[in-house]
Structure formats: structure tokens, C-alpha cells
Coordinates of C-alpha atoms in Angstrom, one line a residue:
X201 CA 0.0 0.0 0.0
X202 CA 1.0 3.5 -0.9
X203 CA 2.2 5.5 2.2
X204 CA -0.1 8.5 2.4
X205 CA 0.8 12.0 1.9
X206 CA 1.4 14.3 4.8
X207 CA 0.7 18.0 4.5
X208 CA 3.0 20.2 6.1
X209 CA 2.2 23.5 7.2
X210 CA 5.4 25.7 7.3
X211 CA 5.1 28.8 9.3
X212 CA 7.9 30.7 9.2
X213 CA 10.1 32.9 12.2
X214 CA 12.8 34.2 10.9
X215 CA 16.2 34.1 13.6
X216 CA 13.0 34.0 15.9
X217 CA 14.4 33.2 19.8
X218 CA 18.2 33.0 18.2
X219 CA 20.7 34.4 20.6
X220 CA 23.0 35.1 18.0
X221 CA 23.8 34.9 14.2
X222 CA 25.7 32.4 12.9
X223 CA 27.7 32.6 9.8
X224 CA 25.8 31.5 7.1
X225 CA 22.2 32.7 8.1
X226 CA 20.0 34.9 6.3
X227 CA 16.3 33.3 7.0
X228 CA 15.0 36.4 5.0
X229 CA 16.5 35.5 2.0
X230 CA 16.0 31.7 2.6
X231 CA 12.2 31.9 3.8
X232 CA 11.1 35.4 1.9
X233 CA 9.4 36.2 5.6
X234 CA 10.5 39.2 7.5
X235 CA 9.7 39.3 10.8
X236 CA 7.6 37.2 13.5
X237 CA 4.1 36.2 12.7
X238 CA 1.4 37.4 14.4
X239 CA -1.1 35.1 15.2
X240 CA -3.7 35.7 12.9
X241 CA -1.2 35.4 10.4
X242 CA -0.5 32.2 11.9
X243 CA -4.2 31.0 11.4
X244 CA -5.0 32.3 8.0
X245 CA -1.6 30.6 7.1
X246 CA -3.2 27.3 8.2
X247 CA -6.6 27.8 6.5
X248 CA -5.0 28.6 3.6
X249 CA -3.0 25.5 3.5
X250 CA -6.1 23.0 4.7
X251 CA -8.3 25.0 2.2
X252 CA -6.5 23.3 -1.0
X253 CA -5.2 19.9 0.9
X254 CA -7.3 17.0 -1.1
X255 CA -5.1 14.4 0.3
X256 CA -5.8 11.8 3.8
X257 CA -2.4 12.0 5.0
X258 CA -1.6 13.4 8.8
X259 CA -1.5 17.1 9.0
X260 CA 1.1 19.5 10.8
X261 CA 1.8 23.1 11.6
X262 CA 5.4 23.2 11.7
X263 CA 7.5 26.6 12.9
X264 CA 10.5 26.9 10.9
X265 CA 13.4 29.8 10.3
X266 CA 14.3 30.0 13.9
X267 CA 15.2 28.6 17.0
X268 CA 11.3 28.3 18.6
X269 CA 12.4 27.0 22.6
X270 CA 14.9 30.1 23.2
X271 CA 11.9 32.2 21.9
X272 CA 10.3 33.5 25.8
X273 CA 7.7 31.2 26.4
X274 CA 5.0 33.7 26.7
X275 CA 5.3 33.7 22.5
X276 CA 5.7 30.0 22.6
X277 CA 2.8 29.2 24.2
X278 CA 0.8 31.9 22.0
X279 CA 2.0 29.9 19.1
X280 CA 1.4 26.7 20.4
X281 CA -2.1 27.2 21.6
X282 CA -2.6 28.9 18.4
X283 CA -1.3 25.6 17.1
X284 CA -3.2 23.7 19.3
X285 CA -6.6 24.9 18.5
X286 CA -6.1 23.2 14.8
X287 CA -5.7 19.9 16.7
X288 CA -8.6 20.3 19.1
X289 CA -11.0 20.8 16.3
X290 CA -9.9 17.6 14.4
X291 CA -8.2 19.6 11.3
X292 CA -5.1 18.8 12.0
X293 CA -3.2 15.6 13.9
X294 CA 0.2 17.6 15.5
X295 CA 2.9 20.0 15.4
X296 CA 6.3 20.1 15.0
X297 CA 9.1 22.7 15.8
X298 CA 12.6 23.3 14.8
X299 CA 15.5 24.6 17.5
X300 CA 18.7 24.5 18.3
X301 CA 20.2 21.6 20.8
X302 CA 21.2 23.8 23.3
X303 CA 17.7 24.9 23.8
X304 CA 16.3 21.4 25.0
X305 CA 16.0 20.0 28.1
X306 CA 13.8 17.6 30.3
X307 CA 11.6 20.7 31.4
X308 CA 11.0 21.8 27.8
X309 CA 10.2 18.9 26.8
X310 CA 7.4 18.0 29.0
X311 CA 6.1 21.9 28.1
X312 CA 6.4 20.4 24.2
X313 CA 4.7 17.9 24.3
X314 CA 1.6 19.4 26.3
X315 CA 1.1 21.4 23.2
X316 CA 0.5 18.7 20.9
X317 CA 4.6 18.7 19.5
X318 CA 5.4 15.2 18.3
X319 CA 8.7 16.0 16.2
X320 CA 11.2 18.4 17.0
X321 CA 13.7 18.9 14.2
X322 CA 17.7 19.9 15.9
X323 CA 19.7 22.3 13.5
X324 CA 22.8 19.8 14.8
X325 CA 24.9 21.4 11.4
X326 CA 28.0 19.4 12.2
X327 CA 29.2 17.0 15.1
X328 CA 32.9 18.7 14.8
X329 CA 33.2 21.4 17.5
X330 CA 36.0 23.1 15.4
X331 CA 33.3 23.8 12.8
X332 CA 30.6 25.2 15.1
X333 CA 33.2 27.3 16.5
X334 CA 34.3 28.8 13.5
X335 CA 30.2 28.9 12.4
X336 CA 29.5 31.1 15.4
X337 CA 27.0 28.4 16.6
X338 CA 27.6 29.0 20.0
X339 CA 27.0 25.1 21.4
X340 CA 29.2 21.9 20.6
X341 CA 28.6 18.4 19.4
X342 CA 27.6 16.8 23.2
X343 CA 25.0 19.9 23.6
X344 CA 23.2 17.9 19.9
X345 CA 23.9 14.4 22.1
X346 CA 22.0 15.3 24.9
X347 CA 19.4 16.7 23.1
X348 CA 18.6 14.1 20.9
X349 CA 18.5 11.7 24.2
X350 CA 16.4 13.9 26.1
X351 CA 13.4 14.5 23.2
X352 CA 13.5 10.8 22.5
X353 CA 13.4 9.9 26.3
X354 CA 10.6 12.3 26.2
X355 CA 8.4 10.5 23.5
X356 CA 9.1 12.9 20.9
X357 CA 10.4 12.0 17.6
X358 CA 13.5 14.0 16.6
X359 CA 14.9 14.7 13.1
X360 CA 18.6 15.9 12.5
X361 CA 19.5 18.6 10.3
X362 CA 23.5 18.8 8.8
X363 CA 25.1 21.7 6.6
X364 CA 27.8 20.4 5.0
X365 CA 30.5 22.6 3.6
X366 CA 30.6 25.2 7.0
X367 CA 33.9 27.0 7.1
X368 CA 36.7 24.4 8.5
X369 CA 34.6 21.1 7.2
X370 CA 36.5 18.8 5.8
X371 CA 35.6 15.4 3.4
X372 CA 36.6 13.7 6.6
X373 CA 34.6 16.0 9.2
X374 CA 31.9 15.5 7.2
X375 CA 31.5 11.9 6.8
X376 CA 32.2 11.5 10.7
X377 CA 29.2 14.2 11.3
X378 CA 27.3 11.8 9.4
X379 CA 28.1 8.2 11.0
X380 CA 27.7 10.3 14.5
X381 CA 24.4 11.6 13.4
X382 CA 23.3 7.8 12.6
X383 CA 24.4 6.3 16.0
X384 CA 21.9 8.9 17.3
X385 CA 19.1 7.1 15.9
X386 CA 16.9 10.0 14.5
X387 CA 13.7 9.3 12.9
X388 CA 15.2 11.0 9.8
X389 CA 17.5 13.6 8.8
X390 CA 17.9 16.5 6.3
X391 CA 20.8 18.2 4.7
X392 CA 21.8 21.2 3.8
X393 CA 25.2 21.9 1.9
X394 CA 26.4 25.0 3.1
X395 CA 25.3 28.1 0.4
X396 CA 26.8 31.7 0.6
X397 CA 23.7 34.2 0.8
X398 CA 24.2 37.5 0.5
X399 CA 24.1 40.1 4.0
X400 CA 25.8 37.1 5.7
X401 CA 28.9 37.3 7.7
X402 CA 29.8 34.0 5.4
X403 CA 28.9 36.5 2.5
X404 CA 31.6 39.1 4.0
X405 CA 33.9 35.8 4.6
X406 CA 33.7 35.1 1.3
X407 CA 34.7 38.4 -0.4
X408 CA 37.9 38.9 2.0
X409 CA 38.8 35.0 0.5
X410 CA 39.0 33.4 4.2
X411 CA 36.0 31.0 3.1
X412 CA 35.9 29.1 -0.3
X413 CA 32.6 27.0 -0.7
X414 CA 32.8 23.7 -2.3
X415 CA 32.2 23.5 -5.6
X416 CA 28.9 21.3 -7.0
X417 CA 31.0 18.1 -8.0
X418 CA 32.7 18.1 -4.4
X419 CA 29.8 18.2 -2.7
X420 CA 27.9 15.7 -4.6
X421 CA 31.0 13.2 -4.1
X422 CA 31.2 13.5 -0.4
X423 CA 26.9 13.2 -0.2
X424 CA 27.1 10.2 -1.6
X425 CA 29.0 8.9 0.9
X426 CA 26.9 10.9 3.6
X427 CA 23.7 9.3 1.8
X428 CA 25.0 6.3 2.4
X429 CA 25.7 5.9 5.3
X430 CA 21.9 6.9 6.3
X431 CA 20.7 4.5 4.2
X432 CA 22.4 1.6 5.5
X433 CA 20.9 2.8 8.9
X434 CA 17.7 2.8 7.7
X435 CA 17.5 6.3 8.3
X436 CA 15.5 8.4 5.9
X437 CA 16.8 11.4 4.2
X438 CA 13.9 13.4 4.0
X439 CA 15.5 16.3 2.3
X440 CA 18.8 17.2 0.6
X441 CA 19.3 20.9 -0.4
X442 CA 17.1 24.2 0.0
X443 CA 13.8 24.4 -2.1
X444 CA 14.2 26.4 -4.8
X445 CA 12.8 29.8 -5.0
X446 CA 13.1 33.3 -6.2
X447 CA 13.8 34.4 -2.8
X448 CA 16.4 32.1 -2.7
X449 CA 18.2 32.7 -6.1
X450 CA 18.0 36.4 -5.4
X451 CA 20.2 36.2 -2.5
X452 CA 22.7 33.4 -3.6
X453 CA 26.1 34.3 -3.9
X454 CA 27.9 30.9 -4.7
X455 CA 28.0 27.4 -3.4
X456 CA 26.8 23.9 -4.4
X457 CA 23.2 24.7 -5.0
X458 CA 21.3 22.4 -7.9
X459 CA 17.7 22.2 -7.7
X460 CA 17.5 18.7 -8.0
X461 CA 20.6 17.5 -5.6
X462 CA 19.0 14.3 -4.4
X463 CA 19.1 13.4 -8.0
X464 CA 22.6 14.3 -8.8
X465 CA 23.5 12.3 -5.2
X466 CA 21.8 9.5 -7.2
X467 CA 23.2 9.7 -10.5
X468 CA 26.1 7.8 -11.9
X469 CA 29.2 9.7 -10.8
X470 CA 30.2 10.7 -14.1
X471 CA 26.8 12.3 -14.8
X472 CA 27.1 14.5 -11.8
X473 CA 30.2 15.8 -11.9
X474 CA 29.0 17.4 -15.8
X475 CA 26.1 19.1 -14.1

């Protein structure tokens, strides 16, 4: 039997609850949002969505672009009840957030999942602690560790996002990220090869020459092996790359964007390395 679609509602917070910028973010440029939602935006983003949805599948409200725990929780809650209400009235079956790993702990978890939050997706980026350092991320590799343990000791699933390609990665540091990623056990993982976007401190990196982002063919090569190594630990790879949009393209400076990476990661080698 076909596994059902699931509609995913993405609303969008851009460097909402960060405590800092790290190197390569621009979520205005990414998203195209500016700004937190209020929460009638919030709503008529839902409605919108539900309005067109023809399919069966399970429905979530997911809050993207920022770092939603270390937003104060008098705007989390607002969210989540906003949330919340959608899943009281039947229209739709949960809701998932994405933070960073040094915003989790046992207490914010228990707050999570009292809202209705079944998946909580980690911007993890890297398990080398030389290359968060030199991202600006501000936490290290065991801060990703414990958080994965605590949401999953919690009962709430957890997916793992990487960026590949951040300043001081390596093919090696890359490859390990990934195999310590897998021996975390996430229900799935998404990727995201490092991109310079313009009004970035990566941007200003780039033009003073003390950051050089892999080329297309590089990137695809080391993927493979990254894929991989998922695969075989029948982890799914729910996403590889940033959608494509004129938001995005606008902003892009350089880096191994391809609107179809998956695809190239799939390809024969020879066939990728010509794109």
C-alpha cells in the first residue's frame, strides 16, 4: 500500500528566539518572511493551506526559520495554543518545531509535548566542534547528544539537520558528522550543503577569501558517501538541499546549489560531476 501523503504547514520565524547569528544565516533571503508572525497570520496561514489539501495523509503546523524553545515562552505558548486549537478541532493531527540543541532540556520537553509537538527537528549542522566554533554556533557536538537523548526519552520524535560545507569542514569532518548523526538514531535527517547568501557574515567571509565553498561536483561526491551511510541505517533522508525559489536565487552568492541534488546524489558519478 502507498504510504499517504502528509501536508505540512510551514510557518515561518525568521532568527525568531536566536541568541545570535551564525555565519551563514539569512532566513529572510531563505524563507522570503520578515519578521515574526502574528497570530492571525498564523491562522489564515493554516486555512490557507487546509483549504487546497485533497489528500488523507496526517496534517502538521510546523514553525521553521528560527530557534522556537529560546523564543520566551509567553510567545511560545501563543503559538502553540494557536497551534493547538487546529488539533482540538480535528483539522489537523500535531505539530512540529525546529531549535537548536542547546535549547532542550527535560523541562522543555514535558512543556512540548503538552502542546501537541510530536517532532522536533535539531539544526545539529555538524558534530565537529571546530566547525561550530568557526560557524558562530555557540553550542558543541555533546550539547546535539544530549538533546537528541532527552526529546526521544521524552516520546518525541527527533529529526537531524546537517550543513555540510561550514567553514573548517573537511571530506573527513563530514562523513564523521554523518556516522555520528546515525548512531543517534533520528527518525530521519535533512541536509543542507552550506550556500553563501548574501548580507551574511559568510557572505563578507567570502569576499575577504577566508571562506571558499565547495564547488557542485565536491559536494555531490562527499553526499554520496553521507547518503549512504543513512541509508544503510535505515535512516530516511527526507531532504537534501534548500527548495528552490526566487527568494532564494535572489540572494545566492555561490556554493553547491542544484535544484535537484538528491538526484545528482543518485546519478552515476560521471553524470554528476558534468552538471
Amino acid at each position: 500500500m502507498a504510504k499517504k501523503k502528509r501536508l505540512v504547514i510551514p510557518v515561518f520565524i525568521p532568527f525568531g528566539g536566536c541568541p545570535h547569528r551564525c555565519v551563514f544565516c539569512n532566513q529572510n533571503n531563505i524563507t522570503g518572511a520578515a519578521g515574526l508572525p502574528a497570530t492571525g497570520d498564523v491562522v489564515s496561514t493554516v486555512k490557507r493551506y487546509l483549504s487546497t489539501w485533497k489528500g488523507s495523509g496526517r496534517r502538521e503546523i510546523a514553525f521553521y526559520g528560527g530557534s522556537f524553545t529560546a523564543l520566551e515562552r509567553e510567545i511560545q505558548q501563543r503559538y502553540l495554543e494557536t497551534a493547538c486549537s487546529f488539533v482540538a478541532d480535528g483539522s489537523v493531527d500535531s505539530v512540529r518545531i525546529s531549535t537548536r540543541p542547546d535549547y532542550i532540556d527535560d523541562g522543555i520537553t514535558r512543556f512540548l509535548k503538552r502542546y501537541a509537538v510530536e517532532t522536533v527537528e535539531l539544526g545539529a549542522q555538524s558534530f565537529s566542534d571546530e566547525v561550530l566554533r568557526l560557524s558562530a554556533r555557540g553550542h558543541d557536538s555533546r550539547d546535539t547528544e544530549r538533546a537528541v537523548g532527552t526529546l526521544q526519552r521524552g516520546g518525541i520524535e527527533v529529526g537531524v539537520q546537517l550543513m555540510p560545507g561550514l567553514p573548517g569542514d573537511t571530506e573527513e569532518s563530514i562523513i564523521e558528522s554523518a556516522r555520528k548523526a546515525a548512531s543517534l538514531r533520528p527518525s530521519f535527517v535533512r541536509i543542507y550543503p552550506t550556500l553563501v547568501i548574501k548580507d551574511t557574515p559568510l557572505y563578507r567571509m567570502y569576499l575577504e577569501g577566508s571562506y571558499t565553498p565547495w564547488s557542485l561536483a565536491e559536494m555531490v561526491r562527499v553526499l554520496r558517501v553521507v547518503y549512504g551511510i543513512f541509508t544503510d541505517a535505515g535512516i530516511p533522508v527526507v531532504r537534501v538541499g534548500l527548495h528552490s525559489s526566487s527568494t532564494l536565487e535572489e540572494g545566492l552568492v555561490d556554493g553547491p546549489f542544484h535544484p535537484s541534488l538528491r538526484e545528482l546524489i543518485l546519478r552515476p558519478e560521471e553524470a554528476a560531476i558534468r552538471s
